[in-house]
PDB file of C-alpha atoms in Angstrom:
ATOM      1  CA  MET A   1       5.587 -20.889 -12.079  1.00  0.00           C
ATOM      2  CA  GLN A   2       2.636 -21.753  -9.697  1.00  0.00           C
ATOM      3  CA  ILE A   3      -0.501 -19.861  -9.812  1.00  0.00           C
ATOM      4  CA  LEU A   4      -3.693 -19.778  -7.810  1.00  0.00           C
ATOM      5  CA  ILE A   5      -6.478 -21.195  -9.911  1.00  0.00           C
ATOM      6  CA  SER A   6      -9.164 -18.600  -8.304  1.00  0.00           C
ATOM      7  CA  ASP A   7      -7.387 -15.695  -9.397  1.00  0.00           C
ATOM      8  CA  ILE A   8      -6.958 -16.976 -13.242  1.00  0.00           C
ATOM      9  CA  LYS A   9     -10.174 -15.053 -15.063  1.00  0.00           C
ATOM     10  CA  ILE A  10     -11.859 -16.422 -18.239  1.00  0.00           C
ATOM     11  CA  LYS A  11     -12.800 -13.927 -20.585  1.00  0.00           C
ATOM     12  CA  LYS A  12     -14.852 -14.405 -23.631  1.00  0.00           C
ATOM     13  CA  ARG A  13     -13.487 -17.767 -25.612  1.00  0.00           C
ATOM     14  CA  VAL A  14     -13.267 -18.675 -29.380  1.00  0.00           C
ATOM     15  CA  ARG A  15     -13.831 -22.481 -28.473  1.00  0.00           C
ATOM     16  CA  LYS A  16     -17.590 -22.521 -26.320  1.00  0.00           C
ATOM     17  CA  ASP A  17     -17.589 -26.353 -26.364  1.00  0.00           C
ATOM     18  CA  LEU A  18     -15.006 -27.635 -23.967  1.00  0.00           C
ATOM     19  CA  GLY A  19     -16.138 -31.086 -25.146  1.00  0.00           C
ATOM     20  CA  ASP A  20     -14.975 -34.366 -22.823  1.00  0.00           C
ATOM     21  CA  ILE A  21     -11.800 -33.527 -21.032  1.00  0.00           C
ATOM     22  CA  GLU A  22     -12.385 -36.640 -18.757  1.00  0.00           C
ATOM     23  CA  MET A  23      -9.479 -38.298 -20.169  1.00  0.00           C
ATOM     24  CA  LEU A  24      -7.481 -35.032 -19.513  1.00  0.00           C
ATOM     25  CA  LYS A  25      -8.310 -35.254 -16.134  1.00  0.00           C
ATOM     26  CA  GLU A  26      -7.039 -38.604 -16.574  1.00  0.00           C
ATOM     27  CA  SER A  27      -4.115 -37.783 -18.032  1.00  0.00           C
ATOM     28  CA  LEU A  28      -3.708 -34.928 -15.461  1.00  0.00           C
ATOM     29  CA  SER A  29      -3.918 -37.205 -11.927  1.00  0.00           C
ATOM     30  CA  HIS A  30      -1.691 -39.887 -13.717  1.00  0.00           C
ATOM     31  CA  TYR A  31       0.914 -37.479 -15.559  1.00  0.00           C
ATOM     32  CA  GLY A  32       0.405 -34.140 -14.384  1.00  0.00           C
ATOM     33  CA  LEU A  33       0.686 -31.001 -16.399  1.00  0.00           C
ATOM     34  CA  MET A  34       2.800 -31.393 -19.322  1.00  0.00           C
ATOM     35  CA  ASN A  35       1.818 -27.853 -21.101  1.00  0.00           C
ATOM     36  CA  PRO A  36       1.283 -24.943 -18.893  1.00  0.00           C
ATOM     37  CA  ILE A  37      -1.702 -22.735 -19.426  1.00  0.00           C
ATOM     38  CA  THR A  38      -1.400 -19.291 -20.165  1.00  0.00           C
ATOM     39  CA  VAL A  39      -2.284 -16.020 -18.817  1.00  0.00           C
ATOM     40  CA  ASN A  40      -2.024 -12.333 -19.181  1.00  0.00           C
ATOM     41  CA  SER A  41       0.234  -9.941 -16.759  1.00  0.00           C
ATOM     42  CA  GLN A  42      -3.836  -9.814 -15.376  1.00  0.00           C
ATOM     43  CA  TYR A  43      -4.097 -13.962 -14.850  1.00  0.00           C
ATOM     44  CA  GLU A  44      -6.631 -13.417 -17.978  1.00  0.00           C
ATOM     45  CA  LEU A  45      -6.615 -16.922 -19.446  1.00  0.00           C
ATOM     46  CA  VAL A  46      -5.126 -16.613 -22.621  1.00  0.00           C
ATOM     47  CA  ALA A  47      -4.621 -20.218 -23.738  1.00  0.00           C
ATOM     48  CA  GLY A  48      -5.287 -23.701 -22.182  1.00  0.00           C
ATOM     49  CA  HIS A  49      -8.638 -23.497 -21.149  1.00  0.00           C
ATOM     50  CA  ARG A  50      -9.642 -27.459 -21.253  1.00  0.00           C
ATOM     51  CA  ARG A  51      -6.619 -27.665 -19.256  1.00  0.00           C
ATOM     52  CA  LEU A  52      -7.387 -25.052 -16.730  1.00  0.00           C
ATOM     53  CA  GLU A  53     -10.792 -26.650 -16.123  1.00  0.00           C
ATOM     54  CA  ALA A  54     -10.062 -30.049 -15.894  1.00  0.00           C
ATOM     55  CA  ALA A  55      -7.441 -29.191 -13.077  1.00  0.00           C
ATOM     56  CA  LYS A  56     -10.554 -27.491 -11.163  1.00  0.00           C
ATOM     57  CA  SER A  57     -12.550 -30.150 -11.658  1.00  0.00           C
ATOM     58  CA  LEU A  58      -9.655 -32.504  -9.790  1.00  0.00           C
ATOM     59  CA  GLY A  59      -9.743 -29.891  -7.649  1.00  0.00           C
ATOM     60  CA  TRP A  60      -6.631 -28.705  -7.811  1.00  0.00           C
ATOM     61  CA  SER A  61      -5.994 -24.408  -5.785  1.00  0.00           C
ATOM     62  CA  THR A  62      -2.765 -23.798  -8.295  1.00  0.00           C
ATOM     63  CA  ILE A  63      -1.673 -24.707 -11.636  1.00  0.00           C
ATOM     64  CA  GLU A  64       1.821 -24.012 -13.564  1.00  0.00           C
ATOM     65  CA  ALA A  65       0.938 -21.121 -16.124  1.00  0.00           C
ATOM     66  CA  ILE A  66       2.972 -18.992 -18.554  1.00  0.00           C
ATOM     67  CA  VAL A  67       2.713 -15.248 -17.989  1.00  0.00           C
ATOM     68  CA  VAL A  68       2.698 -13.571 -21.026  1.00  0.00           C
ATOM     69  CA  ASP A  69       3.218  -9.514 -20.594  1.00  0.00           C
ATOM     70  CA  THR A  70       0.770  -8.309 -23.617  1.00  0.00           C
ATOM     71  CA  LYS A  71      -2.493  -6.211 -22.899  1.00  0.00           C
ATOM     72  CA  ASP A  72      -3.026  -6.369 -26.418  1.00  0.00           C
ATOM     73  CA  LYS A  73      -6.416  -8.251 -27.052  1.00  0.00           C
ATOM     74  CA  LEU A  74      -5.873  -8.908 -30.719  1.00  0.00           C
ATOM     75  CA  LEU A  75      -2.600 -10.352 -29.852  1.00  0.00           C
ATOM     76  CA  GLN A  76      -4.091 -12.382 -27.377  1.00  0.00           C
ATOM     77  CA  LEU A  77      -6.964 -13.848 -29.921  1.00  0.00           C
ATOM     78  CA  GLU A  78      -4.097 -14.425 -32.054  1.00  0.00           C
ATOM     79  CA  LEU A  79      -2.659 -16.577 -29.197  1.00  0.00           C
ATOM     80  CA  GLU A  80      -5.889 -18.329 -28.651  1.00  0.00           C
ATOM     81  CA  LEU A  81      -6.036 -19.610 -32.283  1.00  0.00           C
ATOM     82  CA  GLU A  82      -2.735 -19.949 -32.668  1.00  0.00           C
ATOM     83  CA  GLU A  83      -2.487 -22.720 -29.928  1.00  0.00           C
ATOM     84  CA  ASN A  84      -5.725 -24.958 -30.953  1.00  0.00           C
ATOM     85  CA  ILE A  85      -4.741 -24.598 -34.836  1.00  0.00           C
ATOM     86  CA  GLN A  86      -1.120 -25.818 -34.316  1.00  0.00           C
ATOM     87  CA  ARG A  87      -2.253 -28.972 -32.340  1.00  0.00           C
ATOM     88  CA  LYS A  88      -2.045 -31.654 -34.901  1.00  0.00           C
ATOM     89  CA  GLN A  89      -4.062 -34.926 -34.084  1.00  0.00           C
ATOM     90  CA  PHE A  90      -2.581 -38.168 -34.427  1.00  0.00           C
ATOM     91  CA  THR A  91      -3.921 -40.438 -37.542  1.00  0.00           C
ATOM     92  CA  ASP A  92      -5.334 -43.249 -36.400  1.00  0.00           C
ATOM     93  CA  SER A  93      -2.346 -45.806 -37.794  1.00  0.00           C
ATOM     94  CA  GLU A  94      -0.384 -43.414 -35.839  1.00  0.00           C
ATOM     95  CA  LEU A  95      -2.042 -44.112 -32.932  1.00  0.00           C
ATOM     96  CA  ILE A  96      -2.343 -47.723 -33.220  1.00  0.00           C
ATOM     97  CA  ASP A  97       1.354 -47.995 -33.582  1.00  0.00           C
ATOM     98  CA  GLY A  98       1.597 -45.497 -30.550  1.00  0.00           C
ATOM     99  CA  TYR A  99      -0.646 -48.267 -28.198  1.00  0.00           C
ATOM    100  CA  GLU A 100       0.942 -51.336 -29.786  1.00  0.00           C
ATOM    101  CA  ALA A 101       4.479 -49.592 -28.908  1.00  0.00           C
ATOM    102  CA  LEU A 102       3.323 -49.382 -25.388  1.00  0.00           C
ATOM    103  CA  GLU A 103       1.643 -52.837 -24.787  1.00  0.00           C
ATOM    104  CA  LYS A 104       5.136 -54.040 -26.089  1.00  0.00           C
ATOM    105  CA  LEU A 105       7.052 -51.937 -22.945  1.00  0.00           C
ATOM    106  CA  ARG A 106       3.909 -53.157 -20.775  1.00  0.00           C
ATOM    107  CA  ASN A 107       3.734 -56.746 -21.854  1.00  0.00           C
ATOM    108  CA  PRO A 108       7.079 -57.909 -22.776  1.00  0.00           C
ATOM    109  CA  SER A 109       7.004 -61.040 -25.228  1.00  0.00           C
ATOM    110  CA  PHE A 110       9.489 -63.916 -23.813  1.00  0.00           C
ATOM    111  CA  PHE A 111      12.507 -62.980 -26.124  1.00  0.00           C
ATOM    112  CA  ARG A 112      11.763 -60.031 -24.313  1.00  0.00           C
ATOM    113  CA  LYS A 113      11.657 -59.864 -21.080  1.00  0.00           C
ATOM    114  CA  LEU A 114      15.167 -62.879 -21.476  1.00  0.00           C
ATOM    115  CA  MET A 115      16.788 -60.039 -22.720  1.00  0.00           C
ATOM    116  CA  MET A 116      16.123 -57.095 -20.041  1.00  0.00           C
ATOM    117  CA  LYS A 117      16.738 -59.906 -17.548  1.00  0.00           C
ATOM    118  CA  LEU A 118      20.366 -60.359 -19.697  1.00  0.00           C
ATOM    119  CA  GLN A 119      20.976 -56.752 -19.573  1.00  0.00           C
ATOM    120  CA  GLY A 120      20.388 -56.443 -15.837  1.00  0.00           C
ATOM    121  CA  PHE A 121      22.811 -59.316 -15.044  1.00  0.00           C
ATOM    122  CA  PHE A 122      25.411 -57.867 -16.624  1.00  0.00           C
ATOM    123  CA  ILE A 123      24.736 -54.632 -15.541  1.00  0.00           C
ATOM    124  CA  LYS A 124      25.240 -55.788 -12.126  1.00  0.00           C
ATOM    125  CA  VAL A 125      28.220 -58.092 -12.857  1.00  0.00           C
ATOM    126  CA  PHE A 126      30.562 -54.441 -14.563  1.00  0.00           C
ATOM    127  CA  ASP A 127      28.956 -53.103 -11.758  1.00  0.00           C
ATOM    128  CA  LYS A 128      30.563 -55.082  -8.855  1.00  0.00           C
ATOM    129  CA  LYS A 129      33.680 -55.673 -11.205  1.00  0.00           C
ATOM    130  CA  GLU A 130      34.225 -51.647 -11.274  1.00  0.00           C
ATOM    131  CA  ALA A 131      32.878 -52.042  -7.378  1.00  0.00           C
ATOM    132  CA  ARG A 132      36.234 -54.247  -6.377  1.00  0.00           C
ATOM    133  CA  LYS A 133      38.268 -52.614  -8.924  1.00  0.00           C
ATOM    134  CA  ILE A 134      38.212 -49.072  -6.969  1.00  0.00           C
ATOM    135  CA  GLU A 135      38.625 -51.178  -3.836  1.00  0.00           C
ATOM    136  CA  LYS A 136      41.958 -52.747  -5.101  1.00  0.00           C
ATOM    137  CA  VAL A 137      42.689 -49.219  -5.956  1.00  0.00           C
ATOM    138  CA  ARG A 138      41.778 -47.913  -2.398  1.00  0.00           C
ATOM    139  CA  LYS A 139      43.980 -51.211  -0.833  1.00  0.00           C
ATOM    140  CA  ASN A 140      46.852 -50.372  -3.293  1.00  0.00           C
ATOM    141  CA  GLY A 141      47.055 -46.520  -2.513  1.00  0.00           C
ATOM    142  CA  PHE A 142      46.720 -47.680   1.319  1.00  0.00           C
ATOM    143  CA  MET A 143      49.156 -50.380   1.001  1.00  0.00           C
ATOM    144  CA  SER A 144      51.916 -47.722  -0.311  1.00  0.00           C
ATOM    145  CA  ILE A 145      52.333 -46.143   2.570  1.00  0.00           C
ATOM    146  CA  LEU A 146      55.097 -49.576   3.365  1.00  0.00           C
ATOM    147  CA  LEU A 147      57.427 -47.607   1.631  1.00  0.00           C
ATOM    148  CA  PRO A 148      57.868 -44.068   4.057  1.00  0.00           C
ATOM    149  CA  VAL A 149      57.507 -46.553   7.178  1.00  0.00           C
ATOM    150  CA  GLY A 150      60.369 -48.774   5.499  1.00  0.00           C
ATOM    151  CA  LEU A 151      62.675 -45.298   4.989  1.00  0.00           C
ATOM    152  CA  LEU A 152      61.594 -43.678   8.414  1.00  0.00           C
ATOM    153  CA  LEU A 153      62.863 -47.338   9.793  1.00  0.00           C
ATOM    154  CA  ILE A 154      66.001 -47.983   8.311  1.00  0.00           C
ATOM    155  CA  ILE A 155      66.878 -43.936   9.484  1.00  0.00           C
ATOM    156  CA  LEU A 156      65.433 -44.476  12.986  1.00  0.00           C
ATOM    157  CA  GLY A 157      68.061 -47.810  13.030  1.00  0.00           C
ATOM    158  CA  ALA A 158      71.160 -45.811  11.933  1.00  0.00           C
ATOM    159  CA  ILE A 159      70.379 -42.919  14.677  1.00  0.00           C
ATOM    160  CA  LEU A 160      69.469 -45.305  17.204  1.00  0.00           C
ATOM    161  CA  PHE A 161      72.819 -47.209  16.573  1.00  0.00           C
ATOM    162  CA  SER A 162      75.376 -44.455  16.010  1.00  0.00           C
ATOM    163  CA  LYS A 163      73.642 -43.435  19.130  1.00  0.00           C
ATOM    164  CA  GLY A 164      74.401 -46.577  20.819  1.00  0.00           C
ATOM    165  CA  PHE A 165      70.636 -47.257  22.049  1.00  0.00           C
ATOM    166  CA  ILE A 166      70.653 -50.889  19.844  1.00  0.00           C
ATOM    167  CA  THR A 167      72.965 -53.559  19.170  1.00  0.00           C
ATOM    168  CA  ALA A 168      74.111 -54.345  15.803  1.00  0.00           C
ATOM    169  CA  VAL A 169      71.995 -57.404  15.089  1.00  0.00           C
ATOM    170  CA  LEU A 170      68.412 -55.105  16.137  1.00  0.00           C
ATOM    171  CA  HIS A 171      69.956 -52.777  13.437  1.00  0.00           C
ATOM    172  CA  THR A 172      70.385 -55.054  10.820  1.00  0.00           C
ATOM    173  CA  PHE A 173      67.141 -56.663  11.907  1.00  0.00           C
ATOM    174  CA  MET A 174      65.367 -52.380  11.499  1.00  0.00           C
ATOM    175  CA  ASP A 175      67.152 -52.102   8.086  1.00  0.00           C
ATOM    176  CA  ILE A 176      66.476 -55.844   6.633  1.00  0.00           C
ATOM    177  CA  SER A 177      62.800 -54.760   7.829  1.00  0.00           C
ATOM    178  CA  GLY A 178      62.756 -51.274   6.231  1.00  0.00           C
ATOM    179  CA  PHE A 179      63.791 -52.489   3.004  1.00  0.00           C
ATOM    180  CA  VAL A 180      61.567 -55.515   2.973  1.00  0.00           C
ATOM    181  CA  ALA A 181      58.558 -52.327   3.856  1.00  0.00           C
ATOM    182  CA  MET A 182      60.028 -50.186   1.163  1.00  0.00           C
ATOM    183  CA  VAL A 183      59.847 -52.769  -1.390  1.00  0.00           C
ATOM    184  CA  ALA A 184      56.339 -53.961  -0.523  1.00  0.00           C
ATOM    185  CA  GLY A 185      55.319 -50.039  -0.666  1.00  0.00           C
ATOM    186  CA  LEU A 186      57.069 -49.601  -3.664  1.00  0.00           C
ATOM    187  CA  PHE A 187      55.142 -52.491  -5.059  1.00  0.00           C
ATOM    188  CA  TYR A 188      51.377 -51.185  -3.906  1.00  0.00           C
ATOM    189  CA  PHE A 189      52.366 -47.801  -5.154  1.00  0.00           C
ATOM    190  CA  VAL A 190      53.079 -49.082  -8.672  1.00  0.00           C
ATOM    191  CA  ARG A 191      50.129 -51.026  -8.594  1.00  0.00           C
ATOM    192  CA  PHE A 192      48.308 -48.299  -7.392  1.00  0.00           C
ATOM    193  CA  TYR A 193      49.396 -45.681  -9.849  1.00  0.00           C
ATOM    194  CA  ILE A 194      48.553 -47.961 -12.745  1.00  0.00           C
ATOM    195  CA  GLY A 195      44.898 -48.925 -10.784  1.00  0.00           C
ATOM    196  CA  ILE A 196      44.415 -44.566 -11.284  1.00  0.00           C
ATOM    197  CA  LYS A 197      45.329 -44.857 -14.636  1.00  0.00           C
ATOM    198  CA  LYS A 198      43.059 -47.083 -16.104  1.00  0.00           C
TER     199      LYS A 198
END
């Protein structure tokens, strides 16, 4: 939860020397707070003194905090010690490996740049292909409406002819048009059905 920095009380701490917090400040301003500080229910600082001081010096008014509901001084001291003891520093070789990997990502080699460009190209191609496929399925679904339209045309032609409103030639034309529309509608419906199954 976010709490006001001005509400946090700092009691006597085991760690007297905060050390250089400039790198921590730089990290906070660039990436934000990755690990919240810990306070008790009275907003007394339990863990995260360096993070709090770095946030203060950056002018933050609030900070993300975990509130532990304990008034037990022994437990609070154990939490403070545990947080600092369990923090394992990187070895020199781990730091070198990490920075080398970071440098490779920031400044990729020619072949890595080429691979990234190819990857981007194929992603775009497949995205376009997928979009075309969706558009085709949508079009087939829309065109399958010809099936009921053709059926209605045949029925309407039969009714109008039986009532004497149209001639036999017009009735035949409506029947043929209706049949063609039904066949086309059935064709598009089958394509639509196959398209949504894929």
